[in-house]
Short mmCIF file of C-alpha atoms and ligand atoms in Angstrom, two decimals:
data_model
loop_
_atom_site.label_atom_id
_atom_site.label_comp_id
_atom_site.label_asym_id
_atom_site.label_seq_id
_atom_site.Cartn_x
_atom_site.Cartn_y
_atom_site.Cartn_z
CA MET A 1 7.04 8.93 16.99
CA SER A 2 8.89 12.25 17.07
CA THR A 3 11.90 13.97 18.55
CA ALA A 4 12.41 17.52 19.90
CA ALA A 5 11.44 20.51 17.73
CA PRO A 6 14.34 21.76 15.60
CA PRO A 7 15.71 25.27 16.03
CA SER A 8 14.11 27.64 13.49
CA ARG A 9 16.19 28.15 10.35
CA PRO A 10 17.97 31.46 9.72
CA VAL A 11 16.52 33.77 7.05
CA VAL A 12 19.94 35.29 6.39
CA ARG A 13 22.57 32.82 5.24
CA ARG A 14 26.08 33.65 4.10
CA ASP A 15 27.66 30.24 3.72
CA ILE A 16 26.87 26.61 3.04
CA ALA A 17 29.07 24.21 5.01
CA GLY A 18 31.67 26.95 5.44
CA VAL A 19 31.79 27.97 1.75
CA SER A 20 30.70 31.53 0.93
CA ILE A 21 27.43 31.64 -1.01
CA SER A 22 28.53 34.80 -2.85
CA GLU A 23 31.69 33.03 -4.00
CA LEU A 24 29.73 29.97 -5.12
CA ALA A 25 27.48 32.25 -7.19
CA GLN A 26 30.46 34.15 -8.59
CA ASP A 27 32.40 31.01 -9.50
CA HIS A 28 29.56 28.96 -10.98
CA GLY A 29 26.74 31.38 -11.82
CA THR A 30 23.10 31.09 -10.80
CA PRO A 31 20.75 29.30 -10.54
CA LEU A 32 23.01 26.74 -8.90
CA TYR A 33 22.32 23.52 -6.99
CA VAL A 34 24.73 22.94 -4.10
CA TYR A 35 24.92 19.76 -2.00
CA GLU A 36 26.78 19.17 1.27
CA ALA A 37 28.44 15.72 1.26
CA GLU A 38 28.56 15.43 5.04
CA THR A 39 24.78 15.74 5.44
CA ILE A 40 24.28 12.89 2.96
CA ARG A 41 26.81 10.71 4.82
CA ARG A 42 25.06 11.45 8.11
CA ARG A 43 21.69 10.45 6.68
CA CYS A 44 23.15 7.19 5.32
CA ARG A 45 24.60 6.40 8.76
CA ASP A 46 21.25 7.13 10.46
CA LEU A 47 19.91 4.02 8.70
CA ALA A 48 22.84 1.71 9.49
CA ALA A 49 20.60 -0.75 11.39
CA TRP A 50 19.02 -1.94 8.13
CA ASP A 51 20.76 -4.80 6.25
CA THR A 52 20.50 -2.81 3.02
CA ILE A 53 19.91 0.84 2.33
CA ARG A 54 18.89 1.12 -1.30
CA PHE A 55 19.01 4.70 -2.58
CA ALA A 56 16.03 5.64 -4.77
CA GLN A 57 18.32 7.62 -7.09
CA LYS A 58 15.36 9.31 -8.79
CA ALA A 59 15.63 11.80 -5.90
CA CYS A 60 19.12 13.01 -6.88
CA SER A 61 21.04 11.00 -9.46
CA ASN A 62 24.18 13.05 -10.11
CA LEU A 63 27.12 10.64 -10.48
CA ALA A 64 29.04 12.32 -7.66
CA ILE A 65 26.10 11.73 -5.30
CA LEU A 66 25.79 8.09 -6.40
CA ASP A 67 29.53 7.63 -5.88
CA LEU A 68 29.27 9.21 -2.43
CA VAL A 69 26.45 6.93 -1.25
CA ARG A 70 28.14 3.88 -2.82
CA ARG A 71 31.20 4.58 -0.68
CA GLU A 72 28.85 4.60 2.34
CA GLY A 73 27.83 1.03 1.47
CA VAL A 74 24.45 2.07 0.07
CA MET A 75 22.93 0.04 -2.81
CA VAL A 76 20.87 1.62 -5.55
CA ASP A 77 17.45 1.47 -7.18
CA ALA A 78 17.01 2.21 -10.90
CA VAL A 79 13.68 2.97 -12.58
CA SER A 80 14.93 3.36 -16.15
CA THR A 81 17.74 2.39 -18.49
CA GLY A 82 19.21 5.82 -17.85
CA GLU A 83 19.33 5.18 -14.10
CA ILE A 84 20.93 1.76 -14.72
CA HIS A 85 23.64 3.48 -16.74
CA ARG A 86 24.16 6.08 -14.04
CA ALA A 87 24.56 3.36 -11.40
CA LEU A 88 27.13 1.52 -13.53
CA ALA A 89 29.00 4.76 -14.29
CA ALA A 90 29.16 5.47 -10.54
CA GLY A 91 30.86 2.12 -9.92
CA TYR A 92 28.01 -0.24 -8.97
CA GLN A 93 28.26 -3.87 -10.09
CA PRO A 94 25.25 -4.97 -12.14
CA HIS A 95 24.44 -8.05 -10.09
CA ALA A 96 25.21 -9.91 -6.87
CA ALA A 97 28.10 -12.31 -6.57
CA SER A 98 26.72 -15.77 -7.45
CA GLY A 99 26.41 -18.56 -4.91
CA ALA A 100 23.53 -19.37 -2.59
CA ALA A 101 23.68 -18.41 1.09
CA SER A 102 23.24 -21.03 3.81
CA ALA A 103 20.10 -20.80 6.01
CA SER A 104 22.08 -18.96 8.68
CA GLU A 105 23.48 -16.34 6.30
CA LEU A 106 21.84 -13.33 4.73
CA PRO A 107 21.33 -13.81 0.98
CA PRO A 108 23.70 -11.87 -1.29
CA VAL A 109 22.59 -8.31 -1.99
CA HIS A 110 21.64 -7.07 -5.45
CA PRO A 111 23.72 -3.91 -5.95
CA ILE A 112 21.23 -2.52 -8.51
CA VAL A 113 17.52 -3.33 -8.62
CA TYR A 114 15.34 -2.23 -11.56
CA THR A 115 11.97 -1.21 -10.07
CA ALA A 116 9.11 -0.35 -12.41
CA ASP A 117 5.57 -1.18 -13.46
CA ILE A 118 6.61 -1.80 -17.06
CA PHE A 119 9.65 -2.72 -19.12
CA ASP A 120 10.14 -0.41 -22.03
CA ARG A 121 12.10 -2.23 -24.72
CA ASP A 122 15.41 -0.60 -23.77
CA SER A 123 15.13 -1.46 -20.10
CA LEU A 124 14.22 -5.10 -20.84
CA ASP A 125 17.31 -5.32 -23.06
CA ALA A 126 19.47 -3.75 -20.35
CA VAL A 127 18.33 -5.95 -17.46
CA ALA A 128 18.62 -9.08 -19.62
CA LYS A 129 22.08 -8.20 -20.91
CA LEU A 130 23.50 -7.09 -17.57
CA GLY A 131 21.72 -9.61 -15.30
CA ILE A 132 20.09 -6.90 -13.20
CA HIS A 133 17.55 -8.00 -10.60
CA VAL A 134 13.99 -6.83 -11.30
CA ASN A 135 11.25 -5.66 -8.95
CA CYS A 136 8.04 -6.23 -10.95
CA GLY A 137 5.09 -3.90 -10.43
CA SER A 138 2.89 -5.62 -13.04
CA ALA A 139 2.30 -9.31 -13.73
CA ASP A 140 2.95 -8.83 -17.47
CA MET A 141 6.58 -8.13 -16.65
CA LEU A 142 6.98 -11.74 -15.47
CA GLU A 143 6.48 -13.43 -18.85
CA GLN A 144 8.43 -10.67 -20.61
CA LEU A 145 11.39 -11.25 -18.30
CA ALA A 146 11.13 -15.06 -18.37
CA GLU A 147 11.33 -15.06 -22.16
CA ARG A 148 14.63 -13.16 -22.01
CA VAL A 149 16.09 -14.49 -18.75
CA PRO A 150 14.78 -18.03 -18.18
CA GLY A 151 14.82 -19.06 -14.52
CA ALA A 152 15.41 -15.52 -13.19
CA SER A 153 14.62 -14.67 -9.59
CA VAL A 154 12.34 -11.65 -9.10
CA THR A 155 10.93 -9.31 -6.50
CA LEU A 156 7.22 -8.49 -6.52
CA ARG A 157 6.09 -4.98 -5.73
CA VAL A 158 2.70 -5.30 -4.08
CA ASN A 159 0.06 -2.61 -3.77
CA PRO A 160 -1.42 -3.36 -0.33
CA GLY A 161 -4.69 -1.58 -1.12
CA PHE A 162 -3.85 1.56 0.86
CA GLY A 163 -1.37 4.38 0.45
CA HIS A 164 -0.36 7.81 1.64
CA GLY A 165 1.86 10.69 0.48
CA HIS A 166 2.56 14.39 1.05
CA SER A 167 0.34 14.96 -2.00
CA GLN A 168 -2.24 12.84 -3.83
CA LYS A 169 0.35 12.75 -6.65
CA THR A 170 2.89 10.96 -4.44
CA ASN A 171 0.50 8.40 -2.95
CA THR A 172 1.48 5.05 -4.49
CA GLY A 173 -0.96 2.64 -2.86
CA GLY A 174 -4.68 1.94 -3.07
CA GLU A 175 -7.05 1.92 -6.06
CA GLY A 176 -6.05 5.45 -7.01
CA SER A 177 -2.50 4.32 -7.78
CA LYS A 178 -1.21 2.52 -10.87
CA HIS A 179 1.71 1.09 -8.90
CA GLY A 180 2.41 -2.45 -7.83
CA ILE A 181 0.57 -5.75 -8.12
CA TRP A 182 -2.82 -5.61 -6.42
CA HIS A 183 -2.63 -7.56 -3.15
CA ALA A 184 -5.64 -9.77 -3.89
CA ASP A 185 -4.06 -10.88 -7.19
CA ILE A 186 -1.00 -12.39 -5.51
CA PRO A 187 -2.09 -16.07 -5.64
CA GLU A 188 -2.78 -15.78 -9.39
CA VAL A 189 0.47 -13.87 -9.98
CA LEU A 190 2.44 -16.52 -8.09
CA ARG A 191 0.95 -19.16 -10.40
CA ARG A 192 1.99 -17.07 -13.41
CA ALA A 193 5.52 -16.72 -12.04
CA GLU A 194 5.74 -20.48 -11.52
CA TRP A 195 4.48 -21.26 -15.05
CA ALA A 196 7.02 -18.78 -16.39
CA GLY A 197 9.76 -20.61 -14.45
CA LEU A 198 10.66 -17.63 -12.24
CA SER A 199 11.34 -17.81 -8.55
CA VAL A 200 9.97 -15.07 -6.29
CA THR A 201 12.74 -14.18 -3.83
CA GLY A 202 11.81 -10.61 -2.94
CA LEU A 203 8.79 -8.71 -1.71
CA HIS A 204 8.52 -4.93 -1.76
CA MET A 205 5.90 -2.37 -0.77
CA HIS A 206 6.13 1.39 -1.18
CA ILE A 207 2.92 3.21 -0.29
CA GLY A 208 3.99 6.77 -0.98
CA SER A 209 6.48 9.55 -0.71
CA GLY A 210 6.73 12.13 2.04
CA THR A 211 4.15 10.43 4.21
CA ASP A 212 4.42 9.98 7.99
CA LEU A 213 5.69 7.05 10.01
CA ALA A 214 2.25 6.17 11.37
CA HIS A 215 1.09 5.40 7.81
CA LEU A 216 4.37 3.74 6.85
CA ALA A 217 4.14 1.47 9.88
CA GLU A 218 0.93 -0.10 8.52
CA VAL A 219 2.95 -1.55 5.65
CA ALA A 220 4.85 -4.02 7.84
CA GLY A 221 1.68 -5.94 8.75
CA ALA A 222 0.41 -5.95 5.15
CA LEU A 223 3.77 -7.18 3.88
CA GLU A 224 3.85 -9.99 6.41
CA ARG A 225 0.49 -11.33 5.18
CA VAL A 226 1.65 -11.38 1.54
CA ALA A 227 5.03 -12.88 2.52
CA LEU A 228 3.26 -15.86 4.03
CA GLU A 229 1.38 -16.38 0.74
CA ILE A 230 4.68 -16.39 -1.17
CA GLY A 231 6.35 -18.77 1.27
CA ARG A 232 9.86 -20.12 1.66
CA SER A 233 11.33 -18.87 -1.64
CA LEU A 234 11.36 -15.40 -0.07
CA THR A 235 14.80 -14.16 1.02
CA THR A 236 14.48 -10.34 0.94
CA ILE A 237 11.81 -7.91 2.07
CA SER A 238 11.80 -4.18 1.39
CA ALA A 239 9.98 -1.52 3.36
CA GLY A 240 10.17 0.81 0.33
CA GLY A 241 10.96 4.49 0.69
CA GLY A 242 8.86 7.40 1.82
CA LEU A 243 10.74 8.48 4.96
CA PRO A 244 9.72 12.08 5.65
CA VAL A 245 12.05 15.03 6.23
CA PRO A 246 11.08 18.24 8.03
CA TYR A 247 10.49 20.99 5.45
CA LYS A 248 8.16 23.33 7.35
CA PRO A 249 8.84 25.14 10.63
CA GLY A 250 7.80 22.89 13.51
CA GLU A 251 8.16 19.63 11.56
CA VAL A 252 10.57 17.17 13.16
CA HIS A 253 12.66 14.18 12.19
CA ALA A 254 10.91 10.84 12.50
CA ASP A 255 11.76 8.19 15.09
CA LEU A 256 13.80 5.91 12.88
CA GLY A 257 14.74 3.56 15.73
CA GLY A 258 11.08 2.76 16.39
CA TYR A 259 10.46 2.23 12.68
CA PHE A 260 13.36 -0.19 12.36
CA THR A 261 12.26 -2.15 15.43
CA LEU A 262 8.83 -2.66 13.90
CA TRP A 263 10.26 -3.95 10.61
CA ASP A 264 12.87 -6.07 12.36
CA ALA A 265 10.07 -7.81 14.26
CA THR A 266 8.29 -8.57 10.97
CA ARG A 267 11.52 -9.92 9.50
CA LYS A 268 12.15 -12.10 12.55
CA LYS A 269 8.64 -13.60 12.39
CA LEU A 270 9.21 -14.51 8.75
CA GLU A 271 12.66 -15.96 9.51
CA GLN A 272 11.10 -18.18 12.14
CA GLN A 273 8.32 -19.25 9.79
CA PHE A 274 10.64 -20.02 6.86
CA GLY A 275 13.65 -21.34 8.77
CA HIS A 276 16.17 -19.13 6.99
CA ARG A 277 17.52 -15.58 7.13
CA ILE A 278 15.65 -12.71 5.47
CA ARG A 279 17.42 -9.59 4.25
CA LEU A 280 15.66 -6.38 5.34
CA GLU A 281 15.93 -3.43 2.97
CA ILE A 282 14.83 0.19 3.07
CA GLU A 283 14.63 2.35 -0.06
CA PRO A 284 14.81 6.04 0.77
CA GLY A 285 15.28 8.80 -1.76
CA ARG A 286 14.37 12.09 -0.12
CA TYR A 287 15.71 11.14 3.32
CA LEU A 288 19.30 10.73 2.08
CA THR A 289 19.65 13.92 0.01
CA ALA A 290 16.85 16.47 0.59
CA GLU A 291 18.47 18.31 3.48
CA SER A 292 21.89 18.40 1.83
CA GLY A 293 20.66 20.50 -1.09
CA TYR A 294 20.39 24.26 -1.67
CA LEU A 295 19.31 26.14 -4.77
CA ILE A 296 21.13 29.48 -5.05
CA THR A 297 19.29 32.05 -7.16
CA GLU A 298 19.86 35.74 -7.82
CA VAL A 299 17.22 38.41 -7.26
CA ARG A 300 16.64 40.11 -10.63
CA ALA A 301 13.55 42.27 -9.99
CA VAL A 302 11.49 43.54 -7.06
CA LYS A 303 8.03 44.95 -7.74
CA HIS A 304 4.57 45.58 -6.34
CA GLN A 305 1.37 44.25 -7.93
CA GLY A 306 -1.19 46.30 -6.01
CA SER A 307 -0.60 45.59 -2.35
CA ARG A 308 1.55 42.47 -2.91
CA LYS A 309 5.31 42.60 -3.21
CA TYR A 310 7.05 40.19 -5.57
CA VAL A 311 10.71 39.25 -5.57
CA LEU A 312 11.63 37.68 -8.91
CA VAL A 313 14.69 35.43 -9.12
CA ASP A 314 16.52 33.74 -11.98
CA ALA A 315 15.24 30.22 -11.16
CA GLY A 316 11.74 29.07 -11.99
CA PHE A 317 9.71 25.90 -11.99
CA ASN A 318 12.02 24.79 -14.77
CA THR A 319 14.72 24.68 -12.04
CA LEU A 320 12.68 23.46 -9.04
CA ALA A 321 9.25 22.04 -9.86
CA ARG A 322 8.04 20.92 -6.42
CA PRO A 323 6.13 24.13 -5.49
CA VAL A 324 4.18 24.30 -8.77
CA LEU A 325 3.53 20.55 -8.83
CA TYR A 326 2.57 19.92 -5.22
CA GLY A 327 2.41 23.32 -3.52
CA SER A 328 5.54 22.21 -1.65
CA TYR A 329 7.06 24.41 1.03
CA HIS A 330 10.83 25.02 0.96
CA PRO A 331 12.62 27.14 3.56
CA MET A 332 14.28 30.22 2.03
CA SER A 333 16.98 32.64 3.07
CA ILE A 334 18.66 35.74 1.70
CA CYS A 335 22.39 36.21 1.21
CA PRO A 336 22.75 40.00 0.90
CA ARG A 337 25.16 41.29 -1.74
CA ASP A 338 26.53 43.74 0.80
CA PRO A 339 27.70 41.70 3.81
CA ALA A 340 26.91 44.64 6.13
CA ASP A 341 23.21 44.59 5.11
CA ALA A 342 20.80 43.50 7.83
CA ALA A 343 17.39 44.44 6.43
CA ALA A 344 14.15 44.07 8.38
CA THR A 345 11.89 41.25 7.24
CA GLU A 346 8.79 41.76 5.10
CA GLU A 347 6.11 39.58 3.49
CA VAL A 348 6.94 38.81 -0.13
CA ALA A 349 5.91 36.39 -2.86
CA ILE A 350 8.86 34.75 -4.63
CA GLY A 351 8.60 34.05 -8.35
CA GLY A 352 10.78 33.10 -11.29
CA PRO A 353 11.37 34.18 -14.89
CA LEU A 354 8.97 31.88 -16.76
CA CYS A 355 6.08 33.11 -18.90
CA GLU A 356 3.49 31.39 -16.77
CA SER A 357 1.66 32.67 -13.69
CA GLY A 358 2.26 29.42 -11.82
CA ASP A 359 5.99 30.22 -11.70
CA ILE A 360 5.86 31.01 -8.00
CA PHE A 361 7.96 29.34 -5.27
CA THR A 362 5.67 30.54 -2.48
CA GLN A 363 2.44 28.81 -3.45
CA THR A 364 0.14 26.44 -1.69
CA ASP A 365 -1.50 23.30 -3.11
CA GLY A 366 -4.02 24.41 -5.72
CA GLY A 367 -1.78 27.19 -7.05
CA PHE A 368 -2.66 29.95 -4.60
CA VAL A 369 0.08 32.58 -4.27
CA ALA A 370 1.31 32.86 -0.67
CA THR A 371 4.00 35.04 0.87
CA ARG A 372 7.08 34.48 2.99
CA SER A 373 8.66 36.61 5.67
CA LEU A 374 12.18 37.40 4.42
CA PRO A 375 14.70 40.21 4.82
CA ALA A 376 13.97 42.96 2.27
CA ALA A 377 15.86 41.95 -0.86
CA GLU A 378 17.32 44.03 -3.66
CA VAL A 379 18.41 43.19 -7.18
CA GLY A 380 21.77 41.43 -6.90
CA ASP A 381 21.08 39.79 -3.55
CA LEU A 382 21.03 36.00 -3.55
CA LEU A 383 17.96 34.02 -2.49
CA VAL A 384 18.64 30.48 -1.30
CA ILE A 385 15.92 27.85 -1.56
CA GLU A 386 16.69 25.13 0.97
CA ILE A 387 16.04 21.41 1.47
CA ALA A 388 16.17 21.19 -2.30
CA GLY A 389 18.45 18.15 -2.62
CA ALA A 390 15.68 15.66 -3.44
CA TYR A 391 13.47 15.93 -6.53
CA GLY A 392 15.14 19.24 -7.32
CA PHE A 393 17.66 19.11 -10.15
CA VAL A 394 16.33 15.73 -11.35
CA MET A 395 12.92 17.27 -12.13
CA ALA A 396 14.36 20.37 -13.79
CA SER A 397 13.45 20.95 -17.43
CA ASN A 398 14.38 23.06 -20.43
CA TYR A 399 10.99 24.84 -20.46
CA ASN A 400 11.25 28.32 -21.99
CA SER A 401 14.58 27.06 -23.45
CA LYS A 402 16.34 27.59 -20.15
CA PRO A 403 19.55 25.59 -19.67
CA LEU A 404 19.74 23.05 -16.84
CA PRO A 405 21.66 24.58 -13.91
CA ALA A 406 25.09 23.54 -12.68
CA GLU A 407 25.53 21.29 -9.61
CA VAL A 408 28.27 21.65 -6.99
CA LEU A 409 29.23 19.29 -4.17
CA ILE A 410 30.87 20.64 -1.02
CA ASP A 411 33.07 18.17 0.80
CA GLY A 412 35.67 18.90 3.48
CA GLY A 413 35.16 22.66 3.07
CA LYS A 414 35.85 22.50 -0.69
CA ALA A 415 33.32 23.12 -3.47
CA ARG A 416 33.58 20.99 -6.61
CA LEU A 417 31.58 21.36 -9.82
CA VAL A 418 29.88 18.00 -10.42
CA ARG A 419 27.75 19.00 -13.39
CA ALA A 420 28.39 21.88 -15.76
CA ARG A 421 25.59 24.28 -16.60
CA GLN A 422 24.05 23.55 -20.01
CA THR A 423 25.12 25.82 -22.84
CA PRO A 424 22.94 27.34 -25.60
CA GLY A 425 24.46 24.66 -27.87
CA ASP A 426 23.22 21.90 -25.53
CA LEU A 427 19.68 23.29 -25.86
CA ILE A 428 19.45 22.68 -29.62
CA ARG A 429 21.63 19.56 -29.88
CA GLY A 430 19.97 16.96 -32.08
CA GLU A 431 17.50 19.36 -33.66
CA THR A 432 17.41 20.03 -37.40
CA VAL A 433 15.60 22.52 -39.60
N1 LLP B 1 10.79 3.58 -3.86
C1 LLP B 1 9.90 3.72 -4.85
C2 LLP B 1 9.39 2.53 -5.54
C3 LLP B 1 9.45 5.00 -5.23
O1 LLP B 1 8.56 5.13 -6.20
C4 LLP B 1 9.98 6.13 -4.56
C5 LLP B 1 9.55 7.48 -4.95
C6 LLP B 1 10.92 5.93 -3.54
C7 LLP B 1 11.30 4.64 -3.21
C8 LLP B 1 11.54 7.06 -2.78
O2 LLP B 1 10.60 7.81 -2.08
P1 LLP B 1 11.15 8.88 -1.01
O3 LLP B 1 11.93 8.13 0.03
O4 LLP B 1 12.02 9.83 -1.76
O5 LLP B 1 9.95 9.54 -0.48
N2 LLP B 1 8.61 14.12 -6.93
C9 LLP B 1 7.98 13.89 -5.64
C10 LLP B 1 8.31 12.53 -5.08
C11 LLP B 1 7.98 11.39 -6.01
C12 LLP B 1 8.44 10.07 -5.46
C13 LLP B 1 8.35 8.99 -6.45
N3 LLP B 1 8.77 7.72 -5.93
C14 LLP B 1 8.40 15.01 -4.68
O6 LLP B 1 9.09 15.93 -5.10
O7 LLP B 1 7.99 15.00 -3.52
#
């Protein structure tokens, strides 16, 4: 399930979608997240065969990005009250238009779905008040919802007993995962839903993030078995997210056509069994935004520690946490301060400003410092960390009292600030002595 190998990425980069990287850094400062709108649109269109693309906004929830995908017809997932508010602020309606579909029509789509394994008190208030559809990952959520929204329809998130991810931390199936309702408990959970007066209209499985299509494909069969246990009340099935993107040299885009065909066959079998249409959803996060995103940093120090050369930049794991959390690989390039510079490449470790040894962007799983072959960099050059548009800004923190970076969206050759950098005042807001 793969396509041709991609051309290798350049290690010198001077522009992003036609906009000069030096000018972006000058205008907005560094570290700076930059997204290309057109890449996101292209990724949305790649998935047009599915009835519903539901963006897992946890990957990149800036309002401008949510607005962009909404205009592409993409629906949205929310995992917290904050994400519900973001979706509403970006123009999503809280719930589907009322009115049942006939057997030959697809059921109405829920613009926002709240997906979680618990309700905190705020999120239960929000879904009840706004009429937001809920995807329940624990049976206790059923009674809690029924008390507040009698007669609601719900989706069940099922843990099929297996999972896979790019890291053990992103594997969301099997006994090692807290997520979803255990597959063998479904008959009991269906009884609980019935006693609570809820109708189960949706079924969802998400086995992990950044896995491969061979593992993802196993979900279709598992979902079909559970769907038959639920029966005719079912109107929507979701394949979850997890679509991989190529980060490392040699990795390729997945065969999305083959993946859709597999799920479409599952949907058709269920339609035949139930005698009505079934909406088929996919719930990508990373796939829609990862490749659109770049983190521009400035080189602030270059030094040797024994035989190893370190290039230290002004972004750390407070800005991009994926390398320290998972040993994730991100392509990198240099934008030299002097446009005439064409330095030879050398092996360097790239680190940030934080007072912690793990603050290294070139590390492997387990925290081992690795190196990258990059053009020799000097203080003042810019280092660009690429494929940073998913789980980048959204996982940034204020560790070491560093402000959250600014975010810029490039569309039609124009760069637009879509989130201002935090100020020192923002850092202490709400604190008292
Ligand atoms: N649906 C559900 C229920 C999820 O929990 C997730 C991701 C997704 C969809 C989207 O998965 P994606 O298509 O993006 O792989 N911070 C980690 C990823 C954590 C993913 C959590 N859930 C990383 O940086 O790789």
